[in-house]
mmCIF file of C-alpha atoms in Angstrom:
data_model
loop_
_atom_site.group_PDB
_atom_site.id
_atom_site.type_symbol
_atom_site.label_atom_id
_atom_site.label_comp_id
_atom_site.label_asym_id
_atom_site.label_seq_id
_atom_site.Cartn_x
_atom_site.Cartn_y
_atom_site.Cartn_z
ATOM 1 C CA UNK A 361 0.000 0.000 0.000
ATOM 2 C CA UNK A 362 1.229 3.751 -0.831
ATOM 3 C CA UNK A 363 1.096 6.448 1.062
ATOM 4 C CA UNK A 364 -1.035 9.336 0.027
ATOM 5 C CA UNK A 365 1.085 12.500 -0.275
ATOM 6 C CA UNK A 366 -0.192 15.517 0.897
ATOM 7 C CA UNK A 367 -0.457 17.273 -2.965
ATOM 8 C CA UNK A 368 -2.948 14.161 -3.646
ATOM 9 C CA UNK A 369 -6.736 16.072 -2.585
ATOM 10 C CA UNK A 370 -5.194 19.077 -4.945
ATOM 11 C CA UNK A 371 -4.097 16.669 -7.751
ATOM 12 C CA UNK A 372 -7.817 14.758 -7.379
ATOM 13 C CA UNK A 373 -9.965 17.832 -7.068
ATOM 14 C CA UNK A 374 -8.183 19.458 -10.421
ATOM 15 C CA UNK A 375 -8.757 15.801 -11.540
ATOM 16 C CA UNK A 376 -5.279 15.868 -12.610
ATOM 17 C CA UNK A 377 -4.821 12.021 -12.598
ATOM 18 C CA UNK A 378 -8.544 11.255 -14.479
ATOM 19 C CA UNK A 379 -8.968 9.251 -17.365
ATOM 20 C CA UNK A 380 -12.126 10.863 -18.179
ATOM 21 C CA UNK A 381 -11.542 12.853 -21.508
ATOM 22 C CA UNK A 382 -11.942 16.540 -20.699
ATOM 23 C CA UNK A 383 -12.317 16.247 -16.696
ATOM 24 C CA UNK A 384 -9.022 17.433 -16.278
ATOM 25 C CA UNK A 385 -9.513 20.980 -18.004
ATOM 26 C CA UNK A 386 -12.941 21.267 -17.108
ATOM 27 C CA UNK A 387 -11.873 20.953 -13.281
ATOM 28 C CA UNK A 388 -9.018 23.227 -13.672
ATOM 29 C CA UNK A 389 -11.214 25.979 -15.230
ATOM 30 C CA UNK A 390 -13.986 25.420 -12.258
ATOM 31 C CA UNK A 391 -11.164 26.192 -9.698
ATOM 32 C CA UNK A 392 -9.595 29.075 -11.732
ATOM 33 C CA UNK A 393 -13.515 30.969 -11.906
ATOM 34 C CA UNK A 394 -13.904 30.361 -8.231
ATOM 35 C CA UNK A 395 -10.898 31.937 -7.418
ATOM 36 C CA UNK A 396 -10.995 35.100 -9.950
ATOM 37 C CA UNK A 397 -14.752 35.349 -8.461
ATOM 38 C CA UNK A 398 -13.708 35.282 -4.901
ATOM 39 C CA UNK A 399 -10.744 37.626 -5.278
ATOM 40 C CA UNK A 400 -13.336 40.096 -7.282
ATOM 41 C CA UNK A 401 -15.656 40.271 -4.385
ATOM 42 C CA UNK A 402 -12.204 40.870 -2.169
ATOM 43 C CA UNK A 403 -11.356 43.458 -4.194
ATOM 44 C CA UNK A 404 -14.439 45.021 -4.525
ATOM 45 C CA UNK A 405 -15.071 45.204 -1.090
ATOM 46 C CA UNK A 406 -11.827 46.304 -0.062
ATOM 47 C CA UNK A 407 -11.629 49.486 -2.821
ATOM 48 C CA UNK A 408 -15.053 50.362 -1.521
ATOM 49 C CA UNK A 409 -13.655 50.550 1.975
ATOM 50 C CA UNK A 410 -16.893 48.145 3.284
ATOM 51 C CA UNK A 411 -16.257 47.902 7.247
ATOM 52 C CA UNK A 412 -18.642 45.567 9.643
ATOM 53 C CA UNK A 413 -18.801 44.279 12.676
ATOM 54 C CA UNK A 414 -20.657 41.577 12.158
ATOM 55 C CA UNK A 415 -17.879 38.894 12.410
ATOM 56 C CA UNK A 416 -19.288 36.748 15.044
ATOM 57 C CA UNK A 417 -22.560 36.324 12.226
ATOM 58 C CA UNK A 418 -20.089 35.481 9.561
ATOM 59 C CA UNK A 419 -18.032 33.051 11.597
ATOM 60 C CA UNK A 420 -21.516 31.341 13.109
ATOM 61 C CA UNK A 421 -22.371 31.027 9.398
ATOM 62 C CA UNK A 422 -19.004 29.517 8.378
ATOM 63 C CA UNK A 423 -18.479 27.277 10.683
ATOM 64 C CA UNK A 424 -22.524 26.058 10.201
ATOM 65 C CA UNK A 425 -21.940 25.304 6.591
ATOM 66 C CA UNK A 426 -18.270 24.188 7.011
ATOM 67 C CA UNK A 427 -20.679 21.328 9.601
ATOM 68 C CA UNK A 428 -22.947 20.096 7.374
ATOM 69 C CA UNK A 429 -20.494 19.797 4.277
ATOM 70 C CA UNK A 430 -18.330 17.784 6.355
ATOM 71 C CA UNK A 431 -21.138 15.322 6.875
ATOM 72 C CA UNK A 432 -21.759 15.052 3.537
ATOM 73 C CA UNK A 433 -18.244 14.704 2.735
ATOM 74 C CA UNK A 434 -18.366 11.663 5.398
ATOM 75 C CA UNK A 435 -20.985 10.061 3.850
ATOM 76 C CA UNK A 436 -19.122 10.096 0.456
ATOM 77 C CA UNK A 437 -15.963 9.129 1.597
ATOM 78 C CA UNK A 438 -17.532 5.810 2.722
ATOM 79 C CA UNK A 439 -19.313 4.956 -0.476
ATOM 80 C CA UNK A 440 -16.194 5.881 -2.096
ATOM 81 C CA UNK A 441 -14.202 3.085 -0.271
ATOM 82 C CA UNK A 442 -17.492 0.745 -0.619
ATOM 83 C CA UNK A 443 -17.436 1.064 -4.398
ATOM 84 C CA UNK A 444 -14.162 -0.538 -4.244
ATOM 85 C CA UNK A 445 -15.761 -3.812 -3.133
ATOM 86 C CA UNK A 446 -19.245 -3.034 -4.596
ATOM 87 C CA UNK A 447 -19.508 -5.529 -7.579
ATOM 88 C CA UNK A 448 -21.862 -2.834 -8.820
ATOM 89 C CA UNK A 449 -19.637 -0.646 -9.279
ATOM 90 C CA UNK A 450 -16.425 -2.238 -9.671
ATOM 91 C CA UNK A 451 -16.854 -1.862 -13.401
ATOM 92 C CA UNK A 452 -19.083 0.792 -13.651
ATOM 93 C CA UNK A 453 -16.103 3.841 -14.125
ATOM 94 C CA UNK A 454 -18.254 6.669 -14.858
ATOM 95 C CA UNK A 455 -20.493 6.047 -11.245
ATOM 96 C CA UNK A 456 -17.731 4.896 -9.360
ATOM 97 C CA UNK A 457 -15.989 8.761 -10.613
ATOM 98 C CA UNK A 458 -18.945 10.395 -9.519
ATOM 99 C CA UNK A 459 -18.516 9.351 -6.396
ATOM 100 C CA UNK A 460 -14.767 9.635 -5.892
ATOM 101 C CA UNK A 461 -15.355 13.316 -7.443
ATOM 102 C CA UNK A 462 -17.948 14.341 -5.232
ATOM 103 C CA UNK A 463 -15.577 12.966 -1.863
ATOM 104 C CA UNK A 464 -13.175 15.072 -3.020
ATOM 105 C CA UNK A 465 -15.458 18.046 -4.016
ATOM 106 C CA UNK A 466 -16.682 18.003 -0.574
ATOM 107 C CA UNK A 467 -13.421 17.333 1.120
ATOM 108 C CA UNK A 468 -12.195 20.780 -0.773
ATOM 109 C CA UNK A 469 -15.092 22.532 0.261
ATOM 110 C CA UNK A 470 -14.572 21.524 4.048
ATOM 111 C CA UNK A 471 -11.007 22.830 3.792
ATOM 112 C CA UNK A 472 -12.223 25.923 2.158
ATOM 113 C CA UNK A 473 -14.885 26.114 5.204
ATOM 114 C CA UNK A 474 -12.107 25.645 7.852
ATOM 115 C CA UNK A 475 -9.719 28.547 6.428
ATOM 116 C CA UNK A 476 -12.865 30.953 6.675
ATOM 117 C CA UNK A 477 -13.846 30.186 9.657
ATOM 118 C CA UNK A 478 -9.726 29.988 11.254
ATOM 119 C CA UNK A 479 -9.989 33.608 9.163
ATOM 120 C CA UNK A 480 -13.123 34.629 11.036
ATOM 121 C CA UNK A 481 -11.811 33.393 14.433
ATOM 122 C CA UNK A 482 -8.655 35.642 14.069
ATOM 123 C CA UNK A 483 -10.817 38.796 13.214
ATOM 124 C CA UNK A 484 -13.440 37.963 16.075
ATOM 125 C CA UNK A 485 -10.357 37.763 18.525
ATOM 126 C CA UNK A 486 -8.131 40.602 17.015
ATOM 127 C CA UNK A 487 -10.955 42.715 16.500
ATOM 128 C CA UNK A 488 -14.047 41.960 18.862
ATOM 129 C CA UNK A 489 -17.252 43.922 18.397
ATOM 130 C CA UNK A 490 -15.718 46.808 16.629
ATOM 131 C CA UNK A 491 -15.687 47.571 13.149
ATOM 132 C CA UNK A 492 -13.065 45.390 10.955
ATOM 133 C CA UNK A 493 -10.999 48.090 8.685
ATOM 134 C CA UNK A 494 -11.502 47.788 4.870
ATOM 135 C CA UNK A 495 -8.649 45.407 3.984
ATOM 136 C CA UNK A 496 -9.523 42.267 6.543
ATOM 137 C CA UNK A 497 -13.403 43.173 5.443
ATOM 138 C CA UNK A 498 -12.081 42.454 1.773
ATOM 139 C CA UNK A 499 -10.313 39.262 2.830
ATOM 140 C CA UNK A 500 -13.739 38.005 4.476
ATOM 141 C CA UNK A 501 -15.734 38.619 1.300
ATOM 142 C CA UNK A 502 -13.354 36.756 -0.769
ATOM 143 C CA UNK A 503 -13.168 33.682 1.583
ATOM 144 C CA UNK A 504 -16.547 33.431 2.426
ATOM 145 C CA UNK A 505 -17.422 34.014 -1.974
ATOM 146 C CA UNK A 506 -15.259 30.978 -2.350
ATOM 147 C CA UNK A 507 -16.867 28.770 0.735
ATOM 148 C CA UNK A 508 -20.077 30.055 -0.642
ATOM 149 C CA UNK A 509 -18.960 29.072 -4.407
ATOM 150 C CA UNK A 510 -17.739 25.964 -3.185
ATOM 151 C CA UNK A 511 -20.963 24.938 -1.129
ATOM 152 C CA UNK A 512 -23.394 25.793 -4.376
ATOM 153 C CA UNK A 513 -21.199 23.827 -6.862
ATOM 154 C CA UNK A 514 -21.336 21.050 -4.442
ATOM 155 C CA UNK A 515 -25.482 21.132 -3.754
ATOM 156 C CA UNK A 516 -25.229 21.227 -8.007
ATOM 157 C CA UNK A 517 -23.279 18.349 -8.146
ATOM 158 C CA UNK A 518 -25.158 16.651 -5.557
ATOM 159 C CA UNK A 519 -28.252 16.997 -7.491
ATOM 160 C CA UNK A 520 -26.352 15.725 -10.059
ATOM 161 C CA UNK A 521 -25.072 12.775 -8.741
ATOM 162 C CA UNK A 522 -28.563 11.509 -7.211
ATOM 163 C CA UNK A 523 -29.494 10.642 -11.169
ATOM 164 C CA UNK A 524 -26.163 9.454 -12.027
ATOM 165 C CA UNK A 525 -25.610 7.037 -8.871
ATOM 166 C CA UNK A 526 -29.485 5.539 -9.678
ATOM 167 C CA UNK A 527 -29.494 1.867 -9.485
#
């Protein structure tokens, strides 16, 4: 048995090692307009000098959805190591991908979940109940755009998924 190096969630969500024609640039695009998105809203919201307060809201919110996508991720990760053994889907490729892309869809998501709500942690500390300046505001809107971008495309793929993994 190998060991899984730490690069291997990046290398599986930009579905860098799929055999599936056009996954790999597909997934790689996905990622880039998440990013460009979130670091729009950052920027936007920084240059418009938006200040709040309401960082305790934002990190309740986080750390809510950051919850439930973990248990979704949990419940993918085991039908991910089931399909392994699943005679069903031992030769059925295209299912047995839709699962292992939607464990580590989720997985991302969580870890996108857990740096805005270790972000949102710092801020409540550092900051308390008074107004967060512009910059750390800006920082906030971009992490919580990409949590939020994150938590959609995985609800889509969900929804997805719930024809696709039909028996």
């Amino acid at each position: 048995m190998s060991q899984i190096t730490p690069t291997q969630v990046v290398r599986d969500h930009l579905s860098l090692d799929s055999d599936v024609p056009g996954e790999k640039a597909r997934s790689v695009v996905v990622f880039l307009a998440g990013v460009v998105l979130a670091a729009a809203v950052g920027v936007v919201v920084w240059l418009l000098g938006v200040e709040t307060n309401a960082n305790g809201a934002l990190l309740t919110a986080t750390s809510i959805m950051t919850g439930l996508v973990f248990t979704m991720t949990m419940r993918f990760w085991e039908r991910s190591i089931d399909a392994r053994s699943d005679p069903d889907l031992l030769f059925d490729a295209p299912r047995r991908t839709t699962i292992d892309t939607m464990r580590t869809m989720l997985l991302w998501t969580v870890f996108a979940g857990v740096l805005s709500t270790a972000w949102f942690v710092g801020i409540a500390l550092f900051f308390g109940t008074e107004k967060t300046p512009a910059w750390p505001t800006g920082v906030s809107a971009a992490l919580v755009t990409y949590q939020l971008f994150y938590v959609v495309r995985a609800l889509l793929a969900l929804y997805s998924a719930s024809y696709t993994l039909r028996k």
